[in-house]
Amino acid sequence: MSIPSFRMKDVFSLVKTAKVDHSRPVIETGKKKMTAPVVYITRIESFSACHRLHSLQLGEEENKNVFGKCNNPNGHGHNYKVEVTVKGPVDPVTGMVMNITDLKKIMQAVIMDTLDHKNIDKDVPYFKDKVSTTENLAVFIWIELQKQLPTNYLYEVRIHETDKNVIFYRGE
């Protein structure tokens, strides 16, 4: 009996086009049946970007009072660290919540290609009329990730703006 050979490209194509049931599968463990465990996966990326905290709804003096040195007309930069956490049932066939390589590719497109070495205020259209706070940055990343991840899989976007300033957003 011969074992059929598969090209990796064909396998990847099948995986990408397969309809995935994201409900919690039932796993049989001996005599018991239980739903698949829900597991959280976090991937971390780092990027550098600059921005200026400045609200178009405030005057110059008020912006200076509210945002202080972060309102510098020339902007300022950060080395951001972004943690993206997804959650879902462990697939009994693959043993994965999702392929971490897929998450890596999605984060590359949404975070790295869009934000790394960019002026957030000038290079990212979302911030044309929004203050580029880390809070709004987390919301932006969430919105963009939601477009590419399986429904209800995104759990949290956590951004380390500095070693001491960390925010997180869970879609609420």
Short mmCIF file of N, CA, C and O in Angstrom, two decimals, residues 27-97:
data_model
loop_
_atom_site.label_atom_id
_atom_site.label_comp_id
_atom_site.label_asym_id
_atom_site.label_seq_id
_atom_site.Cartn_x
_atom_site.Cartn_y
_atom_site.Cartn_z
N ILE A 27 -15.34 16.58 22.74
CA ILE A 27 -14.20 15.66 22.79
C ILE A 27 -14.60 14.46 23.64
O ILE A 27 -15.17 14.62 24.72
N GLU A 28 -14.30 13.27 23.14
CA GLU A 28 -14.58 12.08 23.93
C GLU A 28 -13.32 11.67 24.67
O GLU A 28 -12.26 11.50 24.08
N THR A 29 -13.42 11.58 25.98
CA THR A 29 -12.29 11.15 26.80
C THR A 29 -12.72 9.90 27.56
O THR A 29 -13.28 9.98 28.64
N GLY A 30 -12.47 8.78 26.97
CA GLY A 30 -12.92 7.53 27.59
C GLY A 30 -14.43 7.45 27.54
O GLY A 30 -15.03 7.48 26.48
N LYS A 31 -15.05 7.37 28.69
CA LYS A 31 -16.51 7.25 28.75
C LYS A 31 -17.20 8.61 28.80
O LYS A 31 -18.40 8.70 28.64
N LYS A 32 -16.43 9.67 29.03
CA LYS A 32 -17.02 10.99 29.18
C LYS A 32 -16.92 11.79 27.89
O LYS A 32 -16.00 11.62 27.11
N LYS A 33 -17.90 12.67 27.69
CA LYS A 33 -17.84 13.64 26.59
C LYS A 33 -17.76 15.02 27.23
O LYS A 33 -18.45 15.30 28.20
N MET A 34 -16.88 15.84 26.67
CA MET A 34 -16.76 17.20 27.19
C MET A 34 -16.51 18.15 26.02
O MET A 34 -16.07 17.72 24.96
N THR A 35 -16.84 19.41 26.22
CA THR A 35 -16.56 20.37 25.17
C THR A 35 -15.07 20.70 25.16
O THR A 35 -14.39 20.56 26.17
N ALA A 36 -14.60 21.12 24.00
CA ALA A 36 -13.18 21.43 23.86
C ALA A 36 -12.81 22.57 24.80
O ALA A 36 -13.57 23.52 24.98
N PRO A 37 -11.63 22.50 25.39
CA PRO A 37 -11.20 23.59 26.27
C PRO A 37 -10.97 24.87 25.47
O PRO A 37 -10.55 24.83 24.32
N VAL A 38 -11.26 26.01 26.10
CA VAL A 38 -10.99 27.31 25.50
C VAL A 38 -9.62 27.76 25.98
O VAL A 38 -9.34 27.76 27.18
N VAL A 39 -8.76 28.11 25.03
CA VAL A 39 -7.39 28.50 25.33
C VAL A 39 -7.13 29.90 24.77
O VAL A 39 -7.67 30.26 23.72
N TYR A 40 -6.30 30.66 25.46
CA TYR A 40 -5.93 32.01 25.05
C TYR A 40 -4.51 31.97 24.48
O TYR A 40 -3.62 31.37 25.08
N ILE A 41 -4.31 32.63 23.34
CA ILE A 41 -2.99 32.71 22.71
C ILE A 41 -2.64 34.19 22.57
O ILE A 41 -3.46 34.97 22.10
N THR A 42 -1.43 34.55 22.96
CA THR A 42 -0.98 35.94 22.82
C THR A 42 0.27 35.97 21.96
O THR A 42 1.19 35.19 22.16
N ARG A 43 0.27 36.88 20.99
CA ARG A 43 1.46 37.13 20.17
C ARG A 43 1.84 38.59 20.37
O ARG A 43 0.98 39.46 20.46
N ILE A 44 3.13 38.85 20.40
CA ILE A 44 3.65 40.19 20.68
C ILE A 44 4.45 40.70 19.48
O ILE A 44 5.24 39.96 18.89
N GLU A 45 4.20 41.95 19.13
CA GLU A 45 5.00 42.65 18.12
C GLU A 45 5.42 43.99 18.70
O GLU A 45 4.74 44.54 19.57
N SER A 46 6.52 44.54 18.20
CA SER A 46 6.99 45.86 18.60
C SER A 46 7.13 46.72 17.37
O SER A 46 7.54 46.24 16.30
N PHE A 47 6.76 48.00 17.51
CA PHE A 47 6.93 48.93 16.41
C PHE A 47 7.26 50.31 16.95
O PHE A 47 6.98 50.63 18.11
N SER A 48 7.87 51.12 16.09
CA SER A 48 8.21 52.50 16.44
C SER A 48 7.38 53.43 15.58
O SER A 48 7.22 53.20 14.38
N ALA A 49 6.84 54.47 16.22
CA ALA A 49 6.04 55.45 15.49
C ALA A 49 6.04 56.76 16.25
O ALA A 49 6.33 56.81 17.44
N CYS A 50 5.70 57.82 15.52
CA CYS A 50 5.59 59.12 16.18
C CYS A 50 4.16 59.63 16.05
O CYS A 50 3.38 59.14 15.22
N HIS A 51 3.84 60.58 16.90
CA HIS A 51 2.52 61.21 16.86
C HIS A 51 2.55 62.49 17.66
O HIS A 51 3.53 62.80 18.34
N ARG A 52 1.48 63.25 17.58
CA ARG A 52 1.30 64.45 18.37
C ARG A 52 -0.08 64.39 19.00
O ARG A 52 -1.07 64.19 18.30
N LEU A 53 -0.15 64.52 20.30
CA LEU A 53 -1.45 64.57 20.95
C LEU A 53 -2.00 65.98 20.76
O LEU A 53 -1.49 66.95 21.32
N HIS A 54 -3.05 66.06 19.94
CA HIS A 54 -3.62 67.36 19.57
C HIS A 54 -5.06 67.13 19.12
O HIS A 54 -5.31 66.33 18.21
N SER A 55 -5.99 67.82 19.76
CA SER A 55 -7.40 67.69 19.40
C SER A 55 -7.84 68.87 18.54
O SER A 55 -7.63 70.03 18.92
N LEU A 56 -8.44 68.58 17.41
CA LEU A 56 -8.96 69.63 16.53
C LEU A 56 -10.13 70.36 17.18
O LEU A 56 -10.51 71.45 16.74
N GLN A 57 -10.69 69.78 18.21
CA GLN A 57 -11.84 70.39 18.90
C GLN A 57 -11.40 71.37 20.00
O GLN A 57 -12.24 72.01 20.62
N LEU A 58 -10.09 71.46 20.24
CA LEU A 58 -9.56 72.36 21.26
C LEU A 58 -8.68 73.42 20.61
O LEU A 58 -8.07 73.18 19.57
N GLY A 59 -8.58 74.57 21.25
CA GLY A 59 -7.68 75.62 20.77
C GLY A 59 -6.24 75.27 21.13
O GLY A 59 -5.97 74.34 21.88
N GLU A 60 -5.31 76.07 20.60
CA GLU A 60 -3.88 75.84 20.82
C GLU A 60 -3.53 75.82 22.30
O GLU A 60 -2.84 74.92 22.78
N GLU A 61 -4.00 76.82 23.03
CA GLU A 61 -3.65 76.92 24.45
C GLU A 61 -4.24 75.76 25.25
O GLU A 61 -3.59 75.18 26.12
N GLU A 62 -5.48 75.41 24.93
CA GLU A 62 -6.13 74.29 25.64
C GLU A 62 -5.41 72.97 25.34
O GLU A 62 -5.24 72.14 26.23
N ASN A 63 -5.00 72.76 24.08
CA ASN A 63 -4.24 71.57 23.73
C ASN A 63 -2.95 71.50 24.53
O ASN A 63 -2.59 70.44 25.05
N LYS A 64 -2.26 72.62 24.67
CA LYS A 64 -1.02 72.66 25.45
C LYS A 64 -1.29 72.30 26.91
O LYS A 64 -0.51 71.58 27.54
N ASN A 65 -2.40 72.83 27.45
CA ASN A 65 -2.73 72.56 28.85
C ASN A 65 -3.12 71.09 29.08
O ASN A 65 -2.76 70.51 30.09
N VAL A 66 -3.86 70.52 28.15
CA VAL A 66 -4.34 69.14 28.29
C VAL A 66 -3.22 68.14 28.04
O VAL A 66 -3.04 67.18 28.81
N PHE A 67 -2.45 68.33 26.97
CA PHE A 67 -1.48 67.32 26.54
C PHE A 67 -0.04 67.62 26.91
O PHE A 67 0.83 66.77 26.73
N GLY A 68 0.25 68.83 27.40
CA GLY A 68 1.60 69.18 27.84
C GLY A 68 2.64 68.97 26.76
O GLY A 68 2.43 69.31 25.59
N LYS A 69 3.78 68.38 27.13
CA LYS A 69 4.88 68.21 26.18
C LYS A 69 4.53 67.26 25.03
O LYS A 69 5.16 67.29 23.98
N CYS A 70 3.48 66.46 25.20
CA CYS A 70 3.06 65.55 24.14
C CYS A 70 2.34 66.28 23.01
O CYS A 70 1.99 65.70 21.99
N ASN A 71 2.10 67.60 23.20
CA ASN A 71 1.47 68.43 22.17
C ASN A 71 2.52 69.16 21.33
O ASN A 71 2.19 69.99 20.51
N ASN A 72 3.78 68.80 21.48
CA ASN A 72 4.85 69.41 20.71
C ASN A 72 4.49 69.40 19.22
O ASN A 72 4.17 68.33 18.68
N PRO A 73 4.52 70.56 18.55
CA PRO A 73 4.16 70.60 17.12
C PRO A 73 4.97 69.65 16.25
O PRO A 73 4.50 69.21 15.19
N ASN A 74 6.18 69.31 16.67
CA ASN A 74 7.01 68.37 15.90
C ASN A 74 6.72 66.92 16.25
O ASN A 74 7.31 66.01 15.67
N GLY A 75 5.86 66.70 17.23
CA GLY A 75 5.51 65.34 17.64
C GLY A 75 6.57 64.73 18.54
O GLY A 75 7.53 65.38 18.95
N HIS A 76 6.37 63.48 18.86
CA HIS A 76 7.31 62.70 19.66
C HIS A 76 7.08 61.24 19.31
O HIS A 76 6.07 60.88 18.72
N GLY A 77 8.03 60.38 19.68
CA GLY A 77 7.93 58.98 19.28
C GLY A 77 7.91 58.02 20.44
O GLY A 77 8.23 58.37 21.57
N HIS A 78 7.49 56.80 20.12
CA HIS A 78 7.45 55.71 21.10
C HIS A 78 7.94 54.43 20.43
O HIS A 78 7.78 54.24 19.22
N ASN A 79 8.46 53.54 21.23
CA ASN A 79 8.70 52.16 20.82
C ASN A 79 7.59 51.35 21.49
O ASN A 79 7.68 50.99 22.65
N TYR A 80 6.52 51.13 20.75
CA TYR A 80 5.34 50.45 21.27
C TYR A 80 5.56 48.93 21.28
O TYR A 80 6.21 48.39 20.38
N LYS A 81 4.95 48.28 22.26
CA LYS A 81 4.87 46.81 22.27
C LYS A 81 3.38 46.48 22.28
O LYS A 81 2.64 46.96 23.14
N VAL A 82 2.94 45.69 21.31
CA VAL A 82 1.53 45.33 21.20
C VAL A 82 1.36 43.84 21.42
O VAL A 82 2.04 43.03 20.78
N GLU A 83 0.47 43.49 22.33
CA GLU A 83 0.13 42.10 22.59
C GLU A 83 -1.30 41.87 22.09
O GLU A 83 -2.21 42.57 22.50
N VAL A 84 -1.46 40.91 21.22
CA VAL A 84 -2.78 40.55 20.71
C VAL A 84 -3.12 39.17 21.25
O VAL A 84 -2.37 38.21 21.04
N THR A 85 -4.25 39.09 21.95
CA THR A 85 -4.69 37.82 22.52
C THR A 85 -5.96 37.37 21.83
O THR A 85 -6.92 38.14 21.72
N VAL A 86 -5.94 36.13 21.36
CA VAL A 86 -7.13 35.51 20.79
C VAL A 86 -7.52 34.35 21.70
O VAL A 86 -6.70 33.83 22.45
N LYS A 87 -8.80 33.99 21.64
CA LYS A 87 -9.24 32.84 22.43
C LYS A 87 -10.21 32.02 21.60
O LYS A 87 -10.89 32.52 20.71
N GLY A 88 -10.21 30.75 21.89
CA GLY A 88 -11.12 29.87 21.19
C GLY A 88 -10.94 28.43 21.63
O GLY A 88 -10.02 28.12 22.39
N PRO A 89 -11.82 27.59 21.13
CA PRO A 89 -11.70 26.17 21.49
C PRO A 89 -10.52 25.52 20.77
O PRO A 89 -10.19 25.88 19.65
N VAL A 90 -9.90 24.60 21.44
CA VAL A 90 -8.81 23.84 20.82
C VAL A 90 -9.43 22.86 19.84
O VAL A 90 -10.28 22.04 20.21
N ASP A 91 -9.02 22.96 18.60
CA ASP A 91 -9.52 22.06 17.57
C ASP A 91 -8.99 20.66 17.85
O ASP A 91 -7.77 20.47 17.98
N PRO A 92 -9.87 19.65 17.95
CA PRO A 92 -9.41 18.30 18.28
C PRO A 92 -8.54 17.67 17.19
O PRO A 92 -7.77 16.76 17.46
N VAL A 93 -8.62 18.17 15.97
CA VAL A 93 -7.83 17.62 14.87
C VAL A 93 -6.44 18.24 14.83
O VAL A 93 -5.43 17.55 14.75
N THR A 94 -6.38 19.59 14.89
CA THR A 94 -5.09 20.28 14.77
C THR A 94 -4.41 20.52 16.11
O THR A 94 -3.21 20.76 16.16
N GLY A 95 -5.20 20.50 17.20
CA GLY A 95 -4.65 20.80 18.50
C GLY A 95 -4.40 22.29 18.71
O GLY A 95 -3.74 22.69 19.66
N MET A 96 -4.94 23.12 17.81
CA MET A 96 -4.69 24.56 17.86
C MET A 96 -6.00 25.33 17.99
O MET A 96 -7.04 24.89 17.50
N VAL A 97 -5.91 26.50 18.62
CA VAL A 97 -7.02 27.46 18.59
C VAL A 97 -7.06 28.07 17.20
O VAL A 97 -8.09 28.17 16.57
#
